[in-house]
Amino acid sequence: MSLDLKNIVTVIQAKWLGNRTDTNIENISIDSRSLQNGPKTLFFALVGPNNDGHDYISTLITQGVHNFVVTHIPHELADKASFFVVDDTLKSLQIFAAYYRSMFHFPIIGITGSNGKTIVKEWLNFLLSPDYNIIRSPKSYNSQVGVPLSVLAINEKHNFGIFEAGISTRNEMEKLEFIIKPTIGILTNIGSAHDEGFSNIGEKIKEKLKLFKNVSVLIYNKNKTIDSFLNPTIDTFSWSCTDHHADVFITTKSILDKTILKVKIQNNHFEIKIPFRDDASIENAIHCMMVMLYLEYDYQTIETRMELLFPVEMRLKLKNGINNTTLIDDSYSSDFQSLKIALDFLESQKQYKKKTLILSDIFQSGLSNEDLYSGVSQLIISNKINRVIGIGETISKYKSKFLNCTTFQNTDDFIANLNQLNLSNETILIKGARTFHFEKIVAALEEKTHETVLEINLNAISHNLNFYKAKLNPETKIMVMVKAFGYGNGGFEIAKLLEHHKVDYLGVAFADEGISLKNSGINLPIMVLNPENSSFEAIIQHQLEPEIYSIKGLKAFLKIAEQKKLYHFPIHIKLDTGMHRLGFEEENIEELILILKASKAVVVKSILSHMATSDDVKHQAFSLSQIDLFEKLSLQLITALQINPIRHILNTSGISNFSQAQYNMVRLGIGLYGISNDAEEQKQLENVGTLKSIISQIRTIDAGESVGYGRRFVAEKPTKIATIPIGYADGISRHWGNGVGFVTINNQKATIVGSICMDMLMVDVTNINCFEGDSVIIFGESPTVIYMAEKLKTIPYEILTSISQRVKRVFYRE
Ligand SMILES: *Cc1c(COP(=O)(O)O)cnc(C)c1O
């Protein structure tokens, strides 16, 4: 894009203030962290519940950004940049995107529905790309912010668009329709997601249908409920597997791992085969086929292309690589937009200073190769990538555009030469179009793992953090507890994400946990809950901050601090207000004051206490008495010492139930990991961890035969048994076996039969269509950790922290 600022200002009806520089705009940004920000960037300072873009303007100015769309000009910056003042910056971004969209006149597909939007979009892109230059939403950019950003990536060379629109509540779709202005509509389906935002299903359907207000055709699965809401003036092209009134009637038949679709349209019949057998994939594939029929593709082409559909992996995965490397696996797509996103992710995750990009040829940019690879080169330079490994014939030709670049003609070539490349101590982004099969590179570079992994959804962690933030006063600080390896979820990666989100403190149980975080480059202050005297030296050396809970501990720490001639080293004073675990009691306070008054070696950074029953209304009176005592004792310290420390007493359920006692900081723990003990609140959190494995073997046993040690399960009828390579050594309680627990295979429950072994367990899959190698969910969306804890008569904390360290953690972003 290249647009005149004057035009933009007119379109969004902004007041142009500040120091005026006329320039062309080539990049729109809303993210202060994006390394693509520069002199030709127009930055929209969006104001969200958790973040205000205006706070970043002064930093951005030092980084060379001159142009800002704002609601007000931050203090003392008026003459430092150009400001375009509007009432609502998000609305301006949307208006601008709609204006930009109106400059292009080619077919645009708008997709909405509860599930399948992203897969349908990616598949259509694959099916239609031989014939069109397609612009599509990157990843699942389908929100009020994501849609305008997607649309703003259109350029002159595109001749077809595919955008998804996602809504979570009333009155959102109209705005998205105004921006996308689709000419072809697809309604994937209506499920129960986001029901909270609507008073009933009818309201939700009506809202979604607003996307199709101006389309020439709507493609959908014919269904009475939807028909009753559909505006009769809209042209439709419908399909069904049950209703013969639909334009296209389909019957399906599964054969092993494929499905045959028998299609009847008017009086014609044809058949296609797709490499999937689950209902969701079949439905998504049919929507794609409908688009091809509508675009008048011949049956032969439809058949050939549909047979090549592939599973869509929409996530950037973070994996441990060989030789101390971290891999960012984005091995399924390569286009300019998603390269930008992946590079931003790389920036946020850098565990090693050195950064390498492995990149294939880029397809469908709509630009000439010359312009494209110049653009890619600029992107790589601004992201400070140390080394580029290009794979493919085209990128090889443009090698000279990159610094420190090695190229290979194809993926096998690269793998054959892997040893000479000395990949070590670095973060490697692996980004390639599907045809390059970069999964082979990932397999070659990945640290070998068992089939069992705990997948951690980093987006869900951000969501949960913001959920609790929204419950607090804006100035209340947040300490996040990452003890016990982030409640079993992973220490460093989560700490890195929290640093990114600018939380104020981290909390760990023991010094070594804090040391390992500091050593891997975490700069946030870290409080150590239970510093043993033997670790005081290390605590000081690594600038950790001890919680001091006894006179004895205080004296021991002071002795070392004074020897080292420290001045005002931060410590945290823990008060016992009723938990009776650690802390100073009321009768210690006088002595505590005397000792602290006498030393300049330490300073009381914070005063804290911990609640025993914040999760239980039954004990509300007790909780309130703890808060009262905390108020009294902390005030006593503050007055006597004349200090102004941070005070904090609330953990996760404290935040929910006693927010009046949030003081200056709260300590968020289990809630971050997606678990609340309040059922209503639970619905609003997102699941963070999914423990997954695979089926190693399937067999059928006869009635009377038994399974496992002790013959604890005996089949009453012929029974199909699947063996899963996860057992009690991985942290799955033996109490979960013998018919108590279940796993999920292909969306169905499979009961655990027989006793759980050390490294394996067996499940009954008699009624489940499944194969060896299929994925198995041990916990996640179903069963949930909460459900398991209930059945096992324990708490979610124990289930999460029991998962053994031999289970690999894989982190991903959606
Ligand atoms: C673990 C812990 C927390 C966090 O508790 P959650 O219930 O997980 O929110 C807070 N404070 C202290 C002292 C803790 O030990």
PDB file of N, CA and C in Angstrom, residues 669-715:
ATOM      1  N   GLY A 669      -2.560 -16.971  40.596  1.00  0.00           N
ATOM      2  CA  GLY A 669      -1.954 -18.294  40.394  1.00  0.00           C
ATOM      3  C   GLY A 669      -2.796 -19.120  39.445  1.00  0.00           C
ATOM      4  N   ILE A 670      -3.556 -20.054  39.998  1.00  0.00           N
ATOM      5  CA  ILE A 670      -4.269 -21.067  39.218  1.00  0.00           C
ATOM      6  C   ILE A 670      -5.155 -20.483  38.120  1.00  0.00           C
ATOM      7  N   GLY A 671      -5.695 -19.278  38.358  1.00  0.00           N
ATOM      8  CA  GLY A 671      -6.597 -18.679  37.368  1.00  0.00           C
ATOM      9  C   GLY A 671      -5.905 -18.452  36.033  1.00  0.00           C
ATOM     10  N   LEU A 672      -4.635 -18.099  36.090  1.00  0.00           N
ATOM     11  CA  LEU A 672      -3.883 -17.867  34.854  1.00  0.00           C
ATOM     12  C   LEU A 672      -3.876 -19.137  33.998  1.00  0.00           C
ATOM     13  N   TYR A 673      -3.840 -20.275  34.687  1.00  0.00           N
ATOM     14  CA  TYR A 673      -3.756 -21.553  33.990  1.00  0.00           C
ATOM     15  C   TYR A 673      -5.141 -22.090  33.628  1.00  0.00           C
ATOM     16  N   GLY A 674      -6.145 -21.234  33.770  1.00  0.00           N
ATOM     17  CA  GLY A 674      -7.479 -21.559  33.250  1.00  0.00           C
ATOM     18  C   GLY A 674      -8.403 -22.261  34.224  1.00  0.00           C
ATOM     19  N   ILE A 675      -8.122 -22.134  35.529  1.00  0.00           N
ATOM     20  CA  ILE A 675      -8.945 -22.863  36.477  1.00  0.00           C
ATOM     21  C   ILE A 675      -9.478 -21.947  37.568  1.00  0.00           C
ATOM     22  N   SER A 676     -10.799 -22.007  37.753  1.00  0.00           N
ATOM     23  CA  SER A 676     -11.434 -21.209  38.793  1.00  0.00           C
ATOM     24  C   SER A 676     -12.284 -22.158  39.602  1.00  0.00           C
ATOM     25  N   ASN A 677     -12.573 -21.810  40.853  1.00  0.00           N
ATOM     26  CA  ASN A 677     -13.489 -22.699  41.573  1.00  0.00           C
ATOM     27  C   ASN A 677     -14.908 -22.162  41.561  1.00  0.00           C
ATOM     28  N   ASP A 678     -15.124 -21.149  40.718  1.00  0.00           N
ATOM     29  CA  ASP A 678     -16.463 -20.620  40.559  1.00  0.00           C
ATOM     30  C   ASP A 678     -16.956 -21.017  39.165  1.00  0.00           C
ATOM     31  N   ALA A 679     -18.092 -21.711  39.107  1.00  0.00           N
ATOM     32  CA  ALA A 679     -18.538 -22.287  37.835  1.00  0.00           C
ATOM     33  C   ALA A 679     -18.787 -21.214  36.777  1.00  0.00           C
ATOM     34  N   GLU A 680     -19.349 -20.073  37.203  1.00  0.00           N
ATOM     35  CA  GLU A 680     -19.627 -19.004  36.244  1.00  0.00           C
ATOM     36  C   GLU A 680     -18.333 -18.437  35.674  1.00  0.00           C
ATOM     37  N   GLU A 681     -17.385 -18.223  36.585  1.00  0.00           N
ATOM     38  CA  GLU A 681     -16.112 -17.651  36.168  1.00  0.00           C
ATOM     39  C   GLU A 681     -15.375 -18.633  35.260  1.00  0.00           C
ATOM     40  N   GLN A 682     -15.514 -19.908  35.583  1.00  0.00           N
ATOM     41  CA  GLN A 682     -14.834 -20.945  34.804  1.00  0.00           C
ATOM     42  C   GLN A 682     -15.200 -20.844  33.320  1.00  0.00           C
ATOM     43  N   LYS A 683     -16.492 -20.541  33.064  1.00  0.00           N
ATOM     44  CA  LYS A 683     -16.956 -20.459  31.670  1.00  0.00           C
ATOM     45  C   LYS A 683     -16.219 -19.382  30.903  1.00  0.00           C
ATOM     46  N   GLN A 684     -15.740 -18.364  31.622  1.00  0.00           N
ATOM     47  CA  GLN A 684     -15.115 -17.251  30.916  1.00  0.00           C
ATOM     48  C   GLN A 684     -13.609 -17.407  30.780  1.00  0.00           C
ATOM     49  N   LEU A 685     -13.057 -18.442  31.392  1.00  0.00           N
ATOM     50  CA  LEU A 685     -11.621 -18.690  31.245  1.00  0.00           C
ATOM     51  C   LEU A 685     -11.396 -19.609  30.055  1.00  0.00           C
ATOM     52  N   GLU A 686     -10.200 -19.588  29.524  1.00  0.00           N
ATOM     53  CA  GLU A 686      -9.896 -20.495  28.414  1.00  0.00           C
ATOM     54  C   GLU A 686      -8.982 -21.606  28.888  1.00  0.00           C
ATOM     55  N   ASN A 687      -9.175 -22.779  28.303  1.00  0.00           N
ATOM     56  CA  ASN A 687      -8.352 -23.923  28.673  1.00  0.00           C
ATOM     57  C   ASN A 687      -6.905 -23.714  28.201  1.00  0.00           C
ATOM     58  N   VAL A 688      -5.969 -23.935  29.086  1.00  0.00           N
ATOM     59  CA  VAL A 688      -4.560 -23.678  28.755  1.00  0.00           C
ATOM     60  C   VAL A 688      -3.832 -24.947  28.337  1.00  0.00           C
ATOM     61  N   GLY A 689      -3.944 -26.001  29.156  1.00  0.00           N
ATOM     62  CA  GLY A 689      -3.140 -27.198  28.895  1.00  0.00           C
ATOM     63  C   GLY A 689      -3.967 -28.322  28.308  1.00  0.00           C
ATOM     64  N   THR A 690      -3.440 -28.987  27.279  1.00  0.00           N
ATOM     65  CA  THR A 690      -4.071 -30.192  26.754  1.00  0.00           C
ATOM     66  C   THR A 690      -3.016 -31.285  26.752  1.00  0.00           C
ATOM     67  N   LEU A 691      -3.271 -32.327  27.523  1.00  0.00           N
ATOM     68  CA  LEU A 691      -2.328 -33.442  27.573  1.00  0.00           C
ATOM     69  C   LEU A 691      -2.747 -34.443  26.510  1.00  0.00           C
ATOM     70  N   LYS A 692      -1.815 -34.688  25.574  1.00  0.00           N
ATOM     71  CA  LYS A 692      -2.166 -35.509  24.418  1.00  0.00           C
ATOM     72  C   LYS A 692      -1.239 -36.689  24.262  1.00  0.00           C
ATOM     73  N   SER A 693      -1.751 -37.763  23.719  1.00  0.00           N
ATOM     74  CA  SER A 693      -0.900 -38.885  23.362  1.00  0.00           C
ATOM     75  C   SER A 693      -1.467 -39.502  22.084  1.00  0.00           C
ATOM     76  N   ILE A 694      -1.071 -40.722  21.795  1.00  0.00           N
ATOM     77  CA  ILE A 694      -1.582 -41.370  20.584  1.00  0.00           C
ATOM     78  C   ILE A 694      -1.944 -42.820  20.907  1.00  0.00           C
ATOM     79  N   ILE A 695      -2.592 -43.466  19.944  1.00  0.00           N
ATOM     80  CA  ILE A 695      -2.871 -44.890  20.121  1.00  0.00           C
ATOM     81  C   ILE A 695      -1.667 -45.675  19.601  1.00  0.00           C
ATOM     82  N   SER A 696      -1.056 -46.523  20.480  1.00  0.00           N
ATOM     83  CA  SER A 696       0.077 -47.334  20.037  1.00  0.00           C
ATOM     84  C   SER A 696      -0.397 -48.579  19.306  1.00  0.00           C
ATOM     85  N   GLN A 697      -1.437 -49.200  19.866  1.00  0.00           N
ATOM     86  CA  GLN A 697      -1.890 -50.462  19.273  1.00  0.00           C
ATOM     87  C   GLN A 697      -3.371 -50.660  19.559  1.00  0.00           C
ATOM     88  N   ILE A 698      -4.053 -51.336  18.617  1.00  0.00           N
ATOM     89  CA  ILE A 698      -5.467 -51.674  18.829  1.00  0.00           C
ATOM     90  C   ILE A 698      -5.614 -53.187  18.651  1.00  0.00           C
ATOM     91  N   ARG A 699      -6.407 -53.799  19.520  1.00  0.00           N
ATOM     92  CA  ARG A 699      -6.680 -55.231  19.357  1.00  0.00           C
ATOM     93  C   ARG A 699      -8.114 -55.479  19.815  1.00  0.00           C
ATOM     94  N   THR A 700      -8.667 -56.626  19.381  1.00  0.00           N
ATOM     95  CA  THR A 700     -10.008 -56.979  19.861  1.00  0.00           C
ATOM     96  C   THR A 700      -9.872 -58.241  20.699  1.00  0.00           C
ATOM     97  N   ILE A 701     -10.447 -58.203  21.913  1.00  0.00           N
ATOM     98  CA  ILE A 701     -10.380 -59.394  22.761  1.00  0.00           C
ATOM     99  C   ILE A 701     -11.767 -60.012  22.871  1.00  0.00           C
ATOM    100  N   ASP A 702     -11.806 -61.283  23.168  1.00  0.00           N
ATOM    101  CA  ASP A 702     -13.080 -62.002  23.249  1.00  0.00           C
ATOM    102  C   ASP A 702     -13.676 -61.891  24.648  1.00  0.00           C
ATOM    103  N   ALA A 703     -14.942 -62.200  24.739  1.00  0.00           N
ATOM    104  CA  ALA A 703     -15.598 -62.264  26.056  1.00  0.00           C
ATOM    105  C   ALA A 703     -14.790 -63.208  26.940  1.00  0.00           C
ATOM    106  N   GLY A 704     -14.582 -62.813  28.202  1.00  0.00           N
ATOM    107  CA  GLY A 704     -13.847 -63.659  29.141  1.00  0.00           C
ATOM    108  C   GLY A 704     -12.359 -63.351  29.191  1.00  0.00           C
ATOM    109  N   GLU A 705     -11.826 -62.661  28.191  1.00  0.00           N
ATOM    110  CA  GLU A 705     -10.404 -62.303  28.236  1.00  0.00           C
ATOM    111  C   GLU A 705     -10.230 -61.035  29.069  1.00  0.00           C
ATOM    112  N   SER A 706      -9.013 -60.850  29.579  1.00  0.00           N
ATOM    113  CA  SER A 706      -8.809 -59.730  30.505  1.00  0.00           C
ATOM    114  C   SER A 706      -7.755 -58.770  29.966  1.00  0.00           C
ATOM    115  N   VAL A 707      -7.683 -57.602  30.607  1.00  0.00           N
ATOM    116  CA  VAL A 707      -6.727 -56.571  30.203  1.00  0.00           C
ATOM    117  C   VAL A 707      -5.861 -56.167  31.397  1.00  0.00           C
ATOM    118  N   GLY A 708      -4.546 -56.191  31.211  1.00  0.00           N
ATOM    119  CA  GLY A 708      -3.624 -55.559  32.160  1.00  0.00           C
ATOM    120  C   GLY A 708      -3.298 -56.376  33.398  1.00  0.00           C
ATOM    121  N   TYR A 709      -2.460 -55.749  34.256  1.00  0.00           N
ATOM    122  CA  TYR A 709      -2.028 -56.377  35.509  1.00  0.00           C
ATOM    123  C   TYR A 709      -3.218 -56.748  36.380  1.00  0.00           C
ATOM    124  N   GLY A 710      -3.121 -57.913  37.008  1.00  0.00           N
ATOM    125  CA  GLY A 710      -4.127 -58.310  37.989  1.00  0.00           C
ATOM    126  C   GLY A 710      -5.467 -58.686  37.359  1.00  0.00           C
ATOM    127  N   ARG A 711      -5.535 -58.662  36.027  1.00  0.00           N
ATOM    128  CA  ARG A 711      -6.767 -59.012  35.306  1.00  0.00           C
ATOM    129  C   ARG A 711      -7.975 -58.241  35.865  1.00  0.00           C
ATOM    130  N   ARG A 712      -7.757 -56.936  36.139  1.00  0.00           N
ATOM    131  CA  ARG A 712      -8.828 -56.164  36.780  1.00  0.00           C
ATOM    132  C   ARG A 712      -9.997 -55.870  35.841  1.00  0.00           C
ATOM    133  N   PHE A 713      -9.770 -55.995  34.529  1.00  0.00           N
ATOM    134  CA  PHE A 713     -10.897 -55.845  33.605  1.00  0.00           C
ATOM    135  C   PHE A 713     -11.079 -57.145  32.831  1.00  0.00           C
ATOM    136  N   VAL A 714     -12.300 -57.678  32.864  1.00  0.00           N
ATOM    137  CA  VAL A 714     -12.593 -58.875  32.081  1.00  0.00           C
ATOM    138  C   VAL A 714     -13.736 -58.538  31.125  1.00  0.00           C
ATOM    139  N   ALA A 715     -13.535 -58.772  29.828  1.00  0.00           N
ATOM    140  CA  ALA A 715     -14.538 -58.389  28.834  1.00  0.00           C
ATOM    141  C   ALA A 715     -15.771 -59.276  28.936  1.00  0.00           C
TER     142      ALA A 715
END
